[in-house]
Amino acid sequence: MTTLRLLSDESGIREAAKILKNGGIVAIPTETVYGLAASAYNEQAISKVFKAKGRPQDNPLIVHIAELDDIKDIVLSFPKQARLLAERFWPGPLTLVLKRTDKVASSVSAGLNTIAVRMPENEVARRVIKASGLPLAAPSANLSGSPSPTSAEHVLSDLDGRIDAVIMSSASNVGVESTVVSLAENPPRLLRPGAVTPEGLREILPDLVVDKAVLSELDENEEAASPGMKYKHYSPKTETVLVEAESGRFCEFVNKQESCAAICFSEEQALINKPCLSYGNKEDSETQARLIFDLLRKSDRFLVDKVYIHAPKKSGVGLAVYNRLIRAAGFKVIKL
Ligand code: AMP
Ligand code: MG
């Protein structure tokens, strides 16, 4: 199949909407990462998404809507807490897990009785949803297991020839996938951290619990509250190790290793005498989030045996960055 390159203008959006209405699959920009969109009502279109990505069948998708009104076809009820969260954080990088209706294709939620929904802020994404007149199920537009795509070029490097089209728009400005919160259980549970932080959520959900899988590896026999959390994820081809240490010790450690490269904070770059990429200032979690997936992809170009990544802080947006990096590293962490 030839993957069409569409512009993010009126004609490109019209073409994307036409493909989606006909059961095709199109990569679209969102503020978090690029998503691989398909009609949430079309079982066959959804199966194309799973196939193009090589995504495990038991890992459910997020449904994207443009207006609050669109939600009534998707969820059975929209409780008060959901309404308050939507008022505060939508449109934006927050996904809510709620009880689902039967209208949505059952493969979207991988057979669960709940569904994940989000209203994106990205203008192009919103226009595609409106033009198609459909709720769009859209997981990240990458091959399953590889770093999530934050640009149209990332999408093409994984999926060229496997999807109908990609909208060639600008890089995603958040850079990590949405925060996922389940309101289908009591107390509400943070399933995946993102740019909407636990601290921000607790202003509306004081009893929010953080799922164990956010920061640690589940045992083989443990059931994942968020199926996506149990898979190896975001991995460059090169072996990646997360290093928790203060700056001086991190640089000293990296400088002593053979055949390695580093992903470090900007203030450390001058102190490291190995190939090295910086992902922003130590305190600047937003920049780290925006750059990290691109740098994970770039780190394969160093042709070294290992990439050591200086671990970010675990609070605020840093928790989301840490959550992605610990998976990229296959849970290999060195504490110095
Ligand atoms: P992605 O679309 O690639 O960003 O992945 C979607 C994430 O949302 C995965 O981690 C899924 O496990 C999670 N998710 C989607 N639907 C549900 C659901 N109904 N219950 C729990 N987690 C979900
Ligand atoms: Mg993904």
Short mmCIF file of C-alpha atoms and ligand atoms in Angstrom, two decimals:
data_model
loop_
_atom_site.label_atom_id
_atom_site.label_comp_id
_atom_site.label_asym_id
_atom_site.label_seq_id
_atom_site.Cartn_x
_atom_site.Cartn_y
_atom_site.Cartn_z
CA MET A 1 0.00 0.00 0.00
CA THR A 2 1.14 3.55 -0.72
CA THR A 3 0.89 5.83 2.29
CA LEU A 4 -0.48 9.22 1.22
CA ARG A 5 1.24 12.30 2.62
CA LEU A 6 -1.53 14.82 3.40
CA LEU A 7 -1.13 18.50 4.22
CA SER A 8 -2.72 19.82 7.39
CA ASP A 9 -4.84 22.24 5.37
CA GLU A 10 -8.53 22.12 4.45
CA SER A 11 -8.02 19.71 1.53
CA GLY A 12 -5.77 17.36 3.54
CA ILE A 13 -8.27 17.26 6.40
CA ARG A 14 -11.13 16.58 3.98
CA GLU A 15 -9.18 13.71 2.41
CA ALA A 16 -8.29 12.27 5.85
CA ALA A 17 -11.97 12.40 6.89
CA LYS A 18 -13.01 10.63 3.68
CA ILE A 19 -10.50 7.81 4.24
CA LEU A 20 -11.67 7.43 7.85
CA LYS A 21 -15.35 7.32 6.87
CA ASN A 22 -14.49 4.58 4.36
CA GLY A 23 -12.86 2.43 7.06
CA GLY A 24 -9.23 3.44 6.40
CA ILE A 25 -6.50 4.34 8.91
CA VAL A 26 -4.76 7.73 9.06
CA ALA A 27 -1.95 9.03 11.30
CA ILE A 28 -2.89 12.40 12.75
CA PRO A 29 -1.00 14.90 14.91
CA THR A 30 -2.10 15.41 18.50
CA GLU A 31 -0.47 17.50 21.23
CA THR A 32 0.73 14.34 23.04
CA VAL A 33 2.10 12.12 20.22
CA TYR A 34 0.93 11.28 16.67
CA GLY A 35 -2.05 8.92 16.76
CA LEU A 36 -3.09 6.21 14.28
CA ALA A 37 -6.80 6.99 13.84
CA ALA A 38 -9.71 4.79 12.76
CA SER A 39 -13.49 4.93 13.22
CA ALA A 40 -14.30 3.70 16.74
CA TYR A 41 -17.53 2.22 15.28
CA ASN A 42 -15.84 0.13 12.61
CA GLU A 43 -14.53 -3.24 13.79
CA GLN A 44 -12.62 -3.84 10.52
CA ALA A 45 -10.92 -0.45 10.62
CA ILE A 46 -9.84 -1.12 14.22
CA SER A 47 -8.38 -4.47 13.23
CA LYS A 48 -6.27 -2.65 10.59
CA VAL A 49 -4.85 -0.43 13.35
CA PHE A 50 -3.81 -3.42 15.48
CA LYS A 51 -2.28 -5.11 12.43
CA ALA A 52 -0.36 -2.05 11.15
CA LYS A 53 1.17 -1.48 14.60
CA GLY A 54 1.71 -5.13 15.49
CA ARG A 55 -0.18 -4.28 18.69
CA PRO A 56 -1.16 -7.11 21.07
CA GLN A 57 -4.95 -7.73 20.80
CA ASP A 58 -5.47 -7.30 24.56
CA ASN A 59 -4.15 -3.71 24.64
CA PRO A 60 -7.15 -1.32 24.32
CA LEU A 61 -7.23 1.97 22.39
CA ILE A 62 -8.18 5.52 23.38
CA VAL A 63 -11.22 7.10 21.68
CA HIS A 64 -10.83 10.76 20.66
CA ILE A 65 -13.75 13.19 20.55
CA ALA A 66 -14.01 16.88 19.60
CA GLU A 67 -17.08 17.98 21.60
CA LEU A 68 -18.36 16.99 25.03
CA ASP A 69 -21.66 16.13 23.43
CA ASP A 70 -19.99 13.28 21.47
CA ILE A 71 -19.37 11.34 24.67
CA LYS A 72 -22.92 10.14 25.20
CA ASP A 73 -22.61 7.54 22.42
CA ILE A 74 -19.47 6.15 24.02
CA VAL A 75 -19.95 5.97 27.80
CA LEU A 76 -22.88 4.71 29.88
CA SER A 77 -22.62 7.52 32.38
CA PHE A 78 -20.50 10.62 32.91
CA PRO A 79 -20.19 11.02 36.68
CA LYS A 80 -19.66 14.35 38.45
CA GLN A 81 -15.93 13.76 38.90
CA ALA A 82 -15.59 13.18 35.14
CA ARG A 83 -17.44 16.41 34.43
CA LEU A 84 -15.17 18.39 36.77
CA LEU A 85 -12.05 16.86 35.22
CA ALA A 86 -13.34 17.59 31.70
CA GLU A 87 -14.09 21.21 32.65
CA ARG A 88 -10.57 21.66 33.98
CA PHE A 89 -8.44 19.59 31.60
CA TRP A 90 -10.30 19.16 28.27
CA PRO A 91 -9.40 19.74 25.59
CA GLY A 92 -6.00 18.42 26.70
CA PRO A 93 -3.77 15.46 27.54
CA LEU A 94 -6.07 13.62 29.97
CA THR A 95 -7.79 10.30 29.20
CA LEU A 96 -10.68 9.06 31.34
CA VAL A 97 -11.61 5.37 31.65
CA LEU A 98 -15.39 4.94 32.09
CA LYS A 99 -18.07 2.26 31.59
CA ARG A 100 -18.67 1.77 27.85
CA THR A 101 -21.75 1.56 25.63
CA ASP A 102 -22.24 -1.17 23.01
CA LYS A 103 -22.01 1.29 20.12
CA VAL A 104 -18.21 1.32 20.07
CA ALA A 105 -16.47 -1.67 18.40
CA SER A 106 -15.63 -4.15 21.15
CA SER A 107 -12.02 -4.55 19.95
CA VAL A 108 -11.42 -0.85 20.78
CA SER A 109 -11.54 -1.74 24.46
CA ALA A 110 -10.06 -5.22 23.90
CA GLY A 111 -13.18 -6.87 25.31
CA LEU A 112 -13.20 -4.86 28.60
CA ASN A 113 -16.47 -3.28 29.80
CA THR A 114 -14.73 0.10 30.08
CA ILE A 115 -13.52 2.58 27.48
CA ALA A 116 -10.76 5.22 27.49
CA VAL A 117 -11.82 8.66 26.11
CA ARG A 118 -10.00 11.91 25.51
CA MET A 119 -10.68 15.29 23.89
CA PRO A 120 -7.42 16.44 22.24
CA GLU A 121 -6.42 20.09 22.04
CA ASN A 122 -4.46 19.94 18.76
CA GLU A 123 -6.40 21.94 16.17
CA VAL A 124 -5.69 19.56 13.28
CA ALA A 125 -6.82 16.54 15.32
CA ARG A 126 -10.02 18.36 16.29
CA ARG A 127 -10.76 19.32 12.70
CA VAL A 128 -10.24 15.73 11.47
CA ILE A 129 -12.61 14.39 14.15
CA LYS A 130 -15.26 16.99 13.27
CA ALA A 131 -14.89 16.49 9.50
CA SER A 132 -15.22 12.71 9.84
CA GLY A 133 -18.22 13.02 12.17
CA LEU A 134 -16.84 9.99 14.06
CA PRO A 135 -15.25 9.27 17.39
CA LEU A 136 -11.71 8.19 16.44
CA ALA A 137 -9.89 5.37 18.18
CA ALA A 138 -6.20 6.22 18.01
CA PRO A 139 -3.23 4.57 19.69
CA SER A 140 0.24 6.03 19.16
CA ALA A 141 1.22 5.81 15.46
CA ASN A 142 4.37 3.73 15.94
CA LEU A 143 5.25 0.06 15.62
CA SER A 144 4.33 -1.59 18.90
CA GLY A 145 7.35 -1.55 21.23
CA SER A 146 9.25 1.27 19.56
CA PRO A 147 9.41 4.87 20.90
CA SER A 148 6.16 6.81 20.40
CA PRO A 149 6.14 9.17 17.38
CA THR A 150 6.26 12.89 18.05
CA SER A 151 6.66 13.90 14.38
CA ALA A 152 5.30 12.86 10.98
CA GLU A 153 8.83 11.64 10.11
CA HIS A 154 8.77 9.24 13.10
CA VAL A 155 5.41 7.89 11.86
CA LEU A 156 6.76 7.30 8.36
CA SER A 157 9.92 5.64 9.60
CA ASP A 158 7.75 3.00 11.37
CA LEU A 159 4.56 2.79 9.25
CA ASP A 160 5.25 3.93 5.68
CA GLY A 161 3.45 1.46 3.41
CA ARG A 162 1.38 0.02 6.30
CA ILE A 163 -1.25 2.79 6.68
CA ASP A 164 -3.47 4.73 4.27
CA ALA A 165 -2.22 8.24 5.03
CA VAL A 166 -0.36 10.54 7.39
CA ILE A 167 -1.05 14.23 7.97
CA MET A 168 2.29 16.02 7.70
CA SER A 169 1.96 18.52 10.55
CA SER A 170 4.32 19.93 13.18
CA ALA A 171 5.97 18.06 16.06
CA SER A 172 3.83 17.21 19.10
CA ASN A 173 4.40 19.84 21.77
CA VAL A 174 3.70 17.74 24.88
CA GLY A 175 5.72 14.78 23.62
CA VAL A 176 4.49 11.99 25.95
CA GLU A 177 1.14 10.22 25.78
CA SER A 178 -1.87 11.36 27.79
CA THR A 179 -2.40 10.84 31.50
CA VAL A 180 -4.83 7.91 31.94
CA VAL A 181 -7.18 7.91 34.96
CA SER A 182 -9.76 5.23 35.67
CA LEU A 183 -13.05 6.49 37.09
CA ALA A 184 -14.61 3.06 36.58
CA GLU A 185 -13.40 2.05 40.04
CA ASN A 186 -13.43 3.51 43.51
CA PRO A 187 -11.13 5.19 44.50
CA PRO A 188 -10.08 6.57 41.09
CA ARG A 189 -6.76 5.23 39.86
CA LEU A 190 -3.91 6.81 37.88
CA LEU A 191 -3.02 4.18 35.26
CA ARG A 192 -0.49 6.16 33.24
CA PRO A 193 1.18 9.47 34.15
CA GLY A 194 1.32 12.28 31.58
CA ALA A 195 1.35 16.06 31.31
CA VAL A 196 -1.71 16.32 33.60
CA THR A 197 0.06 15.57 36.90
CA PRO A 198 -1.10 13.61 39.98
CA GLU A 199 -0.75 16.85 41.94
CA GLY A 200 -3.18 18.60 39.53
CA LEU A 201 -5.60 15.66 39.50
CA ARG A 202 -5.75 15.50 43.30
CA GLU A 203 -7.34 18.96 43.39
CA ILE A 204 -10.42 17.24 41.95
CA LEU A 205 -9.72 13.64 42.99
CA PRO A 206 -8.28 13.87 46.52
CA ASP A 207 -8.44 10.07 46.94
CA LEU A 208 -6.61 9.27 43.65
CA VAL A 209 -4.36 6.21 43.95
CA VAL A 210 -1.33 5.65 41.74
CA ASP A 211 -1.32 2.21 40.15
CA LYS A 212 1.68 0.06 41.09
CA ALA A 213 2.61 -0.39 37.41
CA VAL A 214 3.39 3.35 37.04
CA LEU A 215 6.80 3.00 38.69
CA SER A 216 7.55 -0.69 38.89
CA GLU A 217 7.51 -3.86 36.85
CA LEU A 218 4.56 -6.17 37.39
CA ASP A 219 5.25 -9.80 38.30
CA GLU A 220 4.43 -12.26 35.55
CA ASN A 221 1.21 -13.45 37.24
CA GLU A 222 -0.08 -9.97 38.22
CA GLU A 223 -3.01 -8.58 36.26
CA ALA A 224 -2.45 -5.11 34.75
CA ALA A 225 -5.14 -2.48 35.47
CA SER A 226 -3.95 -0.80 32.25
CA PRO A 227 -3.07 -3.61 29.83
CA GLY A 228 -0.57 -1.38 27.97
CA MET A 229 1.59 -1.12 31.08
CA LYS A 230 2.71 -4.73 30.98
CA TYR A 231 4.39 -4.58 27.57
CA LYS A 232 7.97 -3.68 26.75
CA HIS A 233 7.72 -0.21 25.35
CA TYR A 234 9.42 2.79 23.86
CA SER A 235 12.63 0.87 23.25
CA PRO A 236 15.45 1.92 21.01
CA LYS A 237 17.38 -0.99 19.48
CA THR A 238 20.42 -0.17 21.62
CA GLU A 239 20.39 -1.44 25.21
CA THR A 240 19.30 1.40 27.46
CA VAL A 241 19.96 1.79 31.20
CA LEU A 242 18.45 4.37 33.53
CA VAL A 243 20.89 5.86 36.07
CA GLU A 244 19.70 7.51 39.29
CA ALA A 245 22.49 9.71 40.63
CA GLU A 246 23.41 13.31 41.35
CA SER A 247 25.06 15.14 38.43
CA GLY A 248 28.74 14.76 39.33
CA ARG A 249 28.49 11.03 39.94
CA PHE A 250 26.45 10.45 36.75
CA CYS A 251 29.10 12.17 34.57
CA GLU A 252 31.97 10.39 36.33
CA PHE A 253 30.23 7.02 35.87
CA VAL A 254 29.49 7.54 32.15
CA ASN A 255 33.04 8.76 31.44
CA LYS A 256 34.44 5.47 32.83
CA GLN A 257 32.28 3.11 30.68
CA GLU A 258 33.33 1.46 27.39
CA SER A 259 31.35 1.77 24.12
CA CYS A 260 28.54 3.90 25.51
CA ALA A 261 26.58 7.06 24.87
CA ALA A 262 24.47 9.16 27.24
CA ILE A 263 21.23 11.06 27.40
CA CYS A 264 21.85 13.72 30.03
CA PHE A 265 20.65 17.09 31.30
CA SER A 266 21.86 20.14 29.39
CA GLU A 267 24.09 21.36 32.22
CA GLU A 268 25.98 18.02 32.13
CA GLN A 269 26.78 17.92 28.44
CA ALA A 270 30.13 19.74 28.73
CA LEU A 271 31.24 17.35 31.49
CA ILE A 272 30.67 14.11 29.54
CA ASN A 273 33.38 12.92 27.15
CA LYS A 274 31.21 10.28 25.40
CA PRO A 275 28.67 10.83 22.62
CA CYS A 276 25.82 12.53 24.38
CA LEU A 277 22.39 14.07 23.78
CA SER A 278 20.77 16.49 26.18
CA TYR A 279 17.06 16.36 26.99
CA GLY A 280 16.80 19.72 28.68
CA ASN A 281 17.57 21.22 32.04
CA LYS A 282 17.35 18.95 35.12
CA GLU A 283 14.36 20.87 36.50
CA ASP A 284 12.59 21.33 33.17
CA SER A 285 10.32 18.26 32.94
CA GLU A 286 8.18 19.76 30.14
CA THR A 287 11.19 20.03 27.80
CA GLN A 288 12.33 16.52 28.79
CA ALA A 289 8.87 15.18 27.90
CA ARG A 290 8.87 16.97 24.55
CA LEU A 291 12.32 15.68 23.51
CA ILE A 292 12.62 12.21 24.99
CA PHE A 293 11.05 10.02 22.29
CA ASP A 294 12.98 11.75 19.50
CA LEU A 295 16.23 11.27 21.45
CA LEU A 296 15.48 7.58 22.11
CA ARG A 297 15.11 7.13 18.34
CA LYS A 298 18.32 9.13 17.69
CA SER A 299 20.32 7.18 20.26
CA ASP A 300 20.44 4.19 17.87
CA ARG A 301 22.66 6.22 15.53
CA PHE A 302 25.58 6.17 17.97
CA LEU A 303 26.29 2.48 17.25
CA VAL A 304 27.46 1.86 20.83
CA ASP A 305 26.71 -1.07 23.14
CA LYS A 306 24.77 0.90 25.76
CA VAL A 307 23.01 4.19 26.30
CA TYR A 308 22.96 5.52 29.87
CA ILE A 309 20.12 7.92 30.63
CA HIS A 310 20.23 10.25 33.61
CA ALA A 311 16.94 9.59 35.42
CA PRO A 312 14.54 12.53 35.73
CA LYS A 313 12.76 13.49 38.92
CA LYS A 314 9.58 11.54 39.74
CA SER A 315 7.27 14.45 40.56
CA GLY A 316 5.05 16.59 38.32
CA VAL A 317 5.51 15.90 34.59
CA GLY A 318 8.82 14.22 35.53
CA LEU A 319 6.80 11.19 36.70
CA ALA A 320 5.59 10.69 33.10
CA VAL A 321 9.11 10.97 31.71
CA TYR A 322 10.42 8.52 34.33
CA ASN A 323 7.57 6.08 33.58
CA ARG A 324 8.48 6.00 29.84
CA LEU A 325 12.23 5.75 30.46
CA ILE A 326 12.01 2.89 32.94
CA ARG A 327 10.11 0.94 30.24
CA ALA A 328 12.56 1.98 27.51
CA ALA A 329 15.27 0.56 29.79
CA GLY A 330 13.32 -2.68 30.35
CA PHE A 331 13.36 -1.77 34.10
CA LYS A 332 17.19 -1.78 34.25
CA VAL A 333 18.04 0.93 36.78
CA ILE A 334 21.44 1.67 38.35
CA LYS A 335 21.36 3.68 41.59
CA LEU A 336 24.68 5.39 42.40
P1 AMP B 1 -1.79 4.30 23.48
O1 AMP B 1 -3.06 4.44 22.73
O2 AMP B 1 -0.74 3.60 22.70
O3 AMP B 1 -1.40 5.61 24.08
O4 AMP B 1 -2.17 3.36 24.69
C1 AMP B 1 -3.40 3.51 25.36
C2 AMP B 1 -3.22 3.24 26.82
O5 AMP B 1 -4.47 3.37 27.49
C3 AMP B 1 -2.70 1.83 27.10
O6 AMP B 1 -1.74 1.88 28.12
C4 AMP B 1 -3.97 1.10 27.54
O7 AMP B 1 -3.67 0.04 28.40
C5 AMP B 1 -4.76 2.21 28.24
N1 AMP B 1 -6.21 1.93 28.16
C6 AMP B 1 -7.01 2.08 27.09
N2 AMP B 1 -8.27 1.66 27.37
C7 AMP B 1 -8.26 1.25 28.65
C8 AMP B 1 -9.25 0.69 29.52
N3 AMP B 1 -10.50 0.49 29.12
N4 AMP B 1 -8.88 0.36 30.76
C9 AMP B 1 -7.60 0.56 31.18
N5 AMP B 1 -6.62 1.08 30.40
C10 AMP B 1 -6.93 1.42 29.15
MG MG B 2 1.46 3.50 22.39
#
